[in-house]
PDB file of N, CA and C in Angstrom:
ATOM      1  N   UNK O   1      90.144  98.420 132.940  1.00 73.00           N
ATOM      2  CA  UNK O   1      89.928  98.566 131.512  1.00 73.00           C
ATOM      3  C   UNK O   1      90.356  97.260 130.845  1.00 73.00           C
ATOM      4  N   UNK O   2      89.497  96.738 130.001  1.00 76.00           N
ATOM      5  CA  UNK O   2      89.832  95.478 129.339  1.00 76.00           C
ATOM      6  C   UNK O   2      90.785  95.718 128.167  1.00 76.00           C
ATOM      7  N   UNK O   3      91.335  94.652 127.663  1.00 75.00           N
ATOM      8  CA  UNK O   3      92.365  94.756 126.623  1.00 75.00           C
ATOM      9  C   UNK O   3      91.818  95.280 125.310  1.00 75.00           C
ATOM     10  N   UNK O   4      90.555  94.980 125.014  1.00 82.00           N
ATOM     11  CA  UNK O   4      89.975  95.462 123.769  1.00 82.00           C
ATOM     12  C   UNK O   4      89.851  96.982 123.779  1.00 82.00           C
ATOM     13  N   UNK O   5      89.390  97.543 124.902  1.00 81.00           N
ATOM     14  CA  UNK O   5      89.244  99.002 125.012  1.00 81.00           C
ATOM     15  C   UNK O   5      90.606  99.681 124.991  1.00 81.00           C
ATOM     16  N   UNK O   6      91.577  99.079 125.633  1.00 81.00           N
ATOM     17  CA  UNK O   6      92.926  99.640 125.630  1.00 81.00           C
ATOM     18  C   UNK O   6      93.518  99.621 124.221  1.00 81.00           C
ATOM     19  N   UNK O   7      93.313  98.537 123.501  1.00 80.00           N
ATOM     20  CA  UNK O   7      93.775  98.460 122.116  1.00 80.00           C
ATOM     21  C   UNK O   7      93.096  99.486 121.229  1.00 80.00           C
ATOM     22  N   UNK O   8      91.798  99.709 121.468  1.00 80.00           N
ATOM     23  CA  UNK O   8      91.066 100.712 120.705  1.00 80.00           C
ATOM     24  C   UNK O   8      91.630 102.105 120.959  1.00 80.00           C
ATOM     25  N   UNK O   9      91.894 102.430 122.220  1.00 85.00           N
ATOM     26  CA  UNK O   9      92.453 103.744 122.555  1.00 85.00           C
ATOM     27  C   UNK O   9      93.840 103.939 121.948  1.00 85.00           C
ATOM     28  N   UNK O  10      94.663 102.905 122.006  1.00 85.00           N
ATOM     29  CA  UNK O  10      96.001 103.007 121.414  1.00 85.00           C
ATOM     30  C   UNK O  10      95.924 103.183 119.901  1.00 85.00           C
ATOM     31  N   UNK O  11      95.032 102.447 119.268  1.00 86.00           N
ATOM     32  CA  UNK O  11      94.864 102.585 117.829  1.00 86.00           C
ATOM     33  C   UNK O  11      94.372 103.966 117.429  1.00 86.00           C
ATOM     34  N   UNK O  12      93.459 104.508 118.217  1.00 87.00           N
ATOM     35  CA  UNK O  12      92.967 105.852 117.941  1.00 87.00           C
ATOM     36  C   UNK O  12      94.065 106.895 118.128  1.00 87.00           C
ATOM     37  N   UNK O  13      94.876 106.733 119.172  1.00 90.00           N
ATOM     38  CA  UNK O  13      95.977 107.677 119.404  1.00 90.00           C
ATOM     39  C   UNK O  13      96.965 107.635 118.244  1.00 90.00           C
ATOM     40  N   UNK O  14      97.299 106.440 117.776  1.00 89.00           N
ATOM     41  CA  UNK O  14      98.214 106.324 116.641  1.00 89.00           C
ATOM     42  C   UNK O  14      97.595 106.899 115.368  1.00 89.00           C
ATOM     43  N   UNK O  15      96.301 106.684 115.191  1.00 89.00           N
ATOM     44  CA  UNK O  15      95.625 107.231 114.028  1.00 89.00           C
ATOM     45  C   UNK O  15      95.628 108.758 114.024  1.00 89.00           C
ATOM     46  N   UNK O  16      95.316 109.357 115.172  1.00 89.00           N
ATOM     47  CA  UNK O  16      95.335 110.818 115.261  1.00 89.00           C
ATOM     48  C   UNK O  16      96.741 111.365 115.069  1.00 89.00           C
ATOM     49  N   UNK O  17      97.739 110.689 115.633  1.00 89.00           N
ATOM     50  CA  UNK O  17      99.117 111.152 115.464  1.00 89.00           C
ATOM     51  C   UNK O  17      99.527 111.083 113.998  1.00 89.00           C
ATOM     52  N   UNK O  18      99.156 110.012 113.329  1.00 88.00           N
ATOM     53  CA  UNK O  18      99.486 109.882 111.915  1.00 88.00           C
ATOM     54  C   UNK O  18      98.757 110.885 111.046  1.00 88.00           C
ATOM     55  N   UNK O  19      97.508 111.166 111.378  1.00 89.00           N
ATOM     56  CA  UNK O  19      96.705 112.078 110.560  1.00 89.00           C
ATOM     57  C   UNK O  19      97.145 113.523 110.728  1.00 89.00           C
ATOM     58  N   UNK O  20      97.320 113.956 111.979  1.00 91.00           N
ATOM     59  CA  UNK O  20      97.605 115.362 112.245  1.00 91.00           C
ATOM     60  C   UNK O  20      99.099 115.688 112.308  1.00 91.00           C
ATOM     61  N   UNK O  21      99.923 114.714 112.657  1.00 91.00           N
ATOM     62  CA  UNK O  21     101.331 115.005 112.835  1.00 91.00           C
ATOM     63  C   UNK O  21     102.242 114.430 111.775  1.00 91.00           C
ATOM     64  N   UNK O  22     101.719 113.550 110.949  1.00 91.00           N
ATOM     65  CA  UNK O  22     102.545 112.932 109.932  1.00 91.00           C
ATOM     66  C   UNK O  22     103.169 111.632 110.416  1.00 91.00           C
ATOM     67  N   UNK O  23     103.998 111.080 109.569  1.00 91.00           N
ATOM     68  CA  UNK O  23     104.585 109.772 109.854  1.00 91.00           C
ATOM     69  C   UNK O  23     105.561 109.819 111.030  1.00 91.00           C
ATOM     70  N   UNK O  24     106.296 110.918 111.174  1.00 90.00           N
ATOM     71  CA  UNK O  24     107.233 111.045 112.298  1.00 90.00           C
ATOM     72  C   UNK O  24     106.516 111.022 113.639  1.00 90.00           C
ATOM     73  N   UNK O  25     105.390 111.723 113.722  1.00 89.00           N
ATOM     74  CA  UNK O  25     104.607 111.720 114.959  1.00 89.00           C
ATOM     75  C   UNK O  25     104.023 110.334 115.219  1.00 89.00           C
ATOM     76  N   UNK O  26     103.619 109.653 114.160  1.00 89.00           N
ATOM     77  CA  UNK O  26     103.111 108.288 114.299  1.00 89.00           C
ATOM     78  C   UNK O  26     104.169 107.379 114.911  1.00 89.00           C
ATOM     79  N   UNK O  27     105.394 107.457 114.406  1.00 90.00           N
ATOM     80  CA  UNK O  27     106.474 106.621 114.939  1.00 90.00           C
ATOM     81  C   UNK O  27     106.813 106.984 116.379  1.00 90.00           C
ATOM     82  N   UNK O  28     106.802 108.274 116.701  1.00 90.00           N
ATOM     83  CA  UNK O  28     107.096 108.702 118.066  1.00 90.00           C
ATOM     84  C   UNK O  28     106.046 108.180 119.039  1.00 90.00           C
ATOM     85  N   UNK O  29     104.781 108.295 118.698  1.00 88.00           N
ATOM     86  CA  UNK O  29     103.712 107.802 119.564  1.00 88.00           C
ATOM     87  C   UNK O  29     103.795 106.288 119.698  1.00 88.00           C
ATOM     88  N   UNK O  30     104.086 105.588 118.622  1.00 88.00           N
ATOM     89  CA  UNK O  30     104.206 104.132 118.678  1.00 88.00           C
ATOM     90  C   UNK O  30     105.384 103.708 119.564  1.00 88.00           C
ATOM     91  N   UNK O  31     106.514 104.386 119.452  1.00 89.00           N
ATOM     92  CA  UNK O  31     107.690 104.038 120.253  1.00 89.00           C
ATOM     93  C   UNK O  31     107.444 104.321 121.736  1.00 89.00           C
ATOM     94  N   UNK O  32     106.874 105.472 122.039  1.00 87.00           N
ATOM     95  CA  UNK O  32     106.598 105.794 123.440  1.00 87.00           C
ATOM     96  C   UNK O  32     105.528 104.879 124.024  1.00 87.00           C
ATOM     97  N   UNK O  33     104.570 104.501 123.214  1.00 84.00           N
ATOM     98  CA  UNK O  33     103.564 103.542 123.675  1.00 84.00           C
ATOM     99  C   UNK O  33     104.178 102.192 123.984  1.00 84.00           C
ATOM    100  N   UNK O  34     105.098 101.752 123.147  1.00 84.00           N
ATOM    101  CA  UNK O  34     105.789 100.486 123.400  1.00 84.00           C
ATOM    102  C   UNK O  34     106.627 100.524 124.662  1.00 84.00           C
ATOM    103  N   UNK O  35     107.315 101.632 124.884  1.00 83.00           N
ATOM    104  CA  UNK O  35     108.104 101.767 126.121  1.00 83.00           C
ATOM    105  C   UNK O  35     107.204 101.781 127.350  1.00 83.00           C
ATOM    106  N   UNK O  36     106.087 102.470 127.250  1.00 78.00           N
ATOM    107  CA  UNK O  36     105.140 102.493 128.365  1.00 78.00           C
ATOM    108  C   UNK O  36     104.565 101.123 128.647  1.00 78.00           C
ATOM    109  N   UNK O  37     104.282 100.389 127.590  1.00 81.00           N
ATOM    110  CA  UNK O  37     103.775  99.023 127.750  1.00 81.00           C
ATOM    111  C   UNK O  37     104.795  98.133 128.448  1.00 81.00           C
ATOM    112  N   UNK O  38     106.049  98.206 128.017  1.00 79.00           N
ATOM    113  CA  UNK O  38     107.088  97.381 128.630  1.00 79.00           C
ATOM    114  C   UNK O  38     107.305  97.742 130.093  1.00 79.00           C
ATOM    115  N   UNK O  39     107.308  99.031 130.407  1.00 76.00           N
ATOM    116  CA  UNK O  39     107.495  99.450 131.797  1.00 76.00           C
ATOM    117  C   UNK O  39     106.316  99.011 132.654  1.00 76.00           C
ATOM    118  N   UNK O  40     105.100  99.148 132.146  1.00 76.00           N
ATOM    119  CA  UNK O  40     103.926  98.717 132.900  1.00 76.00           C
ATOM    120  C   UNK O  40     103.902  97.224 133.126  1.00 76.00           C
ATOM    121  N   UNK O  41     104.290  96.473 132.113  1.00 78.00           N
ATOM    122  CA  UNK O  41     104.325  95.015 132.259  1.00 78.00           C
ATOM    123  C   UNK O  41     105.398  94.591 133.262  1.00 78.00           C
ATOM    124  N   UNK O  42     106.541  95.261 133.234  1.00 78.00           N
ATOM    125  CA  UNK O  42     107.613  94.960 134.176  1.00 78.00           C
ATOM    126  C   UNK O  42     107.153  95.224 135.608  1.00 78.00           C
ATOM    127  N   UNK O  43     106.515  96.367 135.834  1.00 73.00           N
ATOM    128  CA  UNK O  43     106.072  96.718 137.179  1.00 73.00           C
ATOM    129  C   UNK O  43     104.912  95.847 137.638  1.00 73.00           C
ATOM    130  N   UNK O  44     104.056  95.424 136.717  1.00 78.00           N
ATOM    131  CA  UNK O  44     102.929  94.571 137.072  1.00 78.00           C
ATOM    132  C   UNK O  44     103.394  93.208 137.542  1.00 78.00           C
ATOM    133  N   UNK O  45     104.504  92.745 137.019  1.00 80.00           N
ATOM    134  CA  UNK O  45     105.028  91.432 137.404  1.00 80.00           C
ATOM    135  C   UNK O  45     105.873  91.487 138.671  1.00 80.00           C
ATOM    136  N   UNK O  46     105.892  92.615 139.353  1.00 80.00           N
ATOM    137  CA  UNK O  46     106.592  92.707 140.622  1.00 80.00           C
ATOM    138  C   UNK O  46     107.998  93.253 140.517  1.00 80.00           C
ATOM    139  N   UNK O  47     108.324  93.885 139.433  1.00 73.00           N
ATOM    140  CA  UNK O  47     109.651  94.460 139.282  1.00 73.00           C
ATOM    141  C   UNK O  47     109.789  95.748 140.078  1.00 73.00           C
ATOM    142  N   UNK O  48     110.993  96.088 140.416  1.00 73.00           N
ATOM    143  CA  UNK O  48     111.289  97.318 141.136  1.00 73.00           C
ATOM    144  C   UNK O  48     111.800  98.347 140.122  1.00 73.00           C
ATOM    145  N   UNK O  49     111.260  99.574 140.132  1.00 67.00           N
ATOM    146  CA  UNK O  49     111.718 100.567 139.155  1.00 67.00           C
ATOM    147  C   UNK O  49     113.213 100.843 139.219  1.00 67.00           C
ATOM    148  N   UNK O  50     113.809 100.662 140.383  1.00 72.00           N
ATOM    149  CA  UNK O  50     115.256 100.880 140.500  1.00 72.00           C
ATOM    150  C   UNK O  50     116.048  99.851 139.711  1.00 72.00           C
ATOM    151  N   UNK O  51     115.455  98.693 139.450  1.00 70.00           N
ATOM    152  CA  UNK O  51     116.141  97.665 138.658  1.00 70.00           C
ATOM    153  C   UNK O  51     116.347  98.115 137.213  1.00 70.00           C
ATOM    154  N   UNK O  52     115.485  98.971 136.718  1.00 64.00           N
ATOM    155  CA  UNK O  52     115.625  99.457 135.342  1.00 64.00           C
ATOM    156  C   UNK O  52     116.804 100.409 135.197  1.00 64.00           C
ATOM    157  N   UNK O  53     117.155 101.109 136.278  1.00 68.00           N
ATOM    158  CA  UNK O  53     118.209 102.110 136.223  1.00 68.00           C
ATOM    159  C   UNK O  53     119.571 101.582 136.661  1.00 68.00           C
ATOM    160  N   UNK O  54     119.587 100.488 137.394  1.00 65.00           N
ATOM    161  CA  UNK O  54     120.842  99.950 137.908  1.00 65.00           C
ATOM    162  C   UNK O  54     121.592  99.192 136.813  1.00 65.00           C
ATOM    163  N   UNK O  55     122.883  99.336 136.811  1.00 61.00           N
ATOM    164  CA  UNK O  55     123.686  98.601 135.833  1.00 61.00           C
ATOM    165  C   UNK O  55     123.953  97.195 136.348  1.00 61.00           C
ATOM    166  N   UNK O  56     124.406  96.324 135.462  1.00 57.00           N
ATOM    167  CA  UNK O  56     124.699  94.944 135.857  1.00 57.00           C
ATOM    168  C   UNK O  56     125.862  94.885 136.840  1.00 57.00           C
ATOM    169  N   UNK O  57     126.816  95.774 136.724  1.00 53.00           N
ATOM    170  CA  UNK O  57     127.963  95.768 137.629  1.00 53.00           C
ATOM    171  C   UNK O  57     127.548  96.115 139.054  1.00 53.00           C
ATOM    172  N   UNK O  58     126.577  96.982 139.206  1.00 53.00           N
ATOM    173  CA  UNK O  58     126.150  97.384 140.553  1.00 53.00           C
ATOM    174  C   UNK O  58     125.408  96.264 141.249  1.00 53.00           C
ATOM    175  N   UNK O  59     124.785  95.374 140.500  1.00 52.00           N
ATOM    176  CA  UNK O  59     124.046  94.261 141.098  1.00 52.00           C
ATOM    177  C   UNK O  59     124.970  93.153 141.596  1.00 52.00           C
ATOM    178  N   UNK O  60     126.138  93.037 141.009  1.00 51.00           N
ATOM    179  CA  UNK O  60     127.039  91.914 141.342  1.00 51.00           C
ATOM    180  C   UNK O  60     127.891  92.212 142.507  1.00 51.00           C
TER     181      UNK O  60
END
């Protein structure tokens, strides 16, 4: 899926959340979308999911 189509889908999801659920639902969908984006980008760059859960003290 190209970036334009993905942006369109995200915009539509935010629009529906704002229309049917109000501003609180809009913010919730936007926040969860941002977290999903960050996690996907981290994993795409070769990150290990366990690195997200490990504390800095456990790595040292």
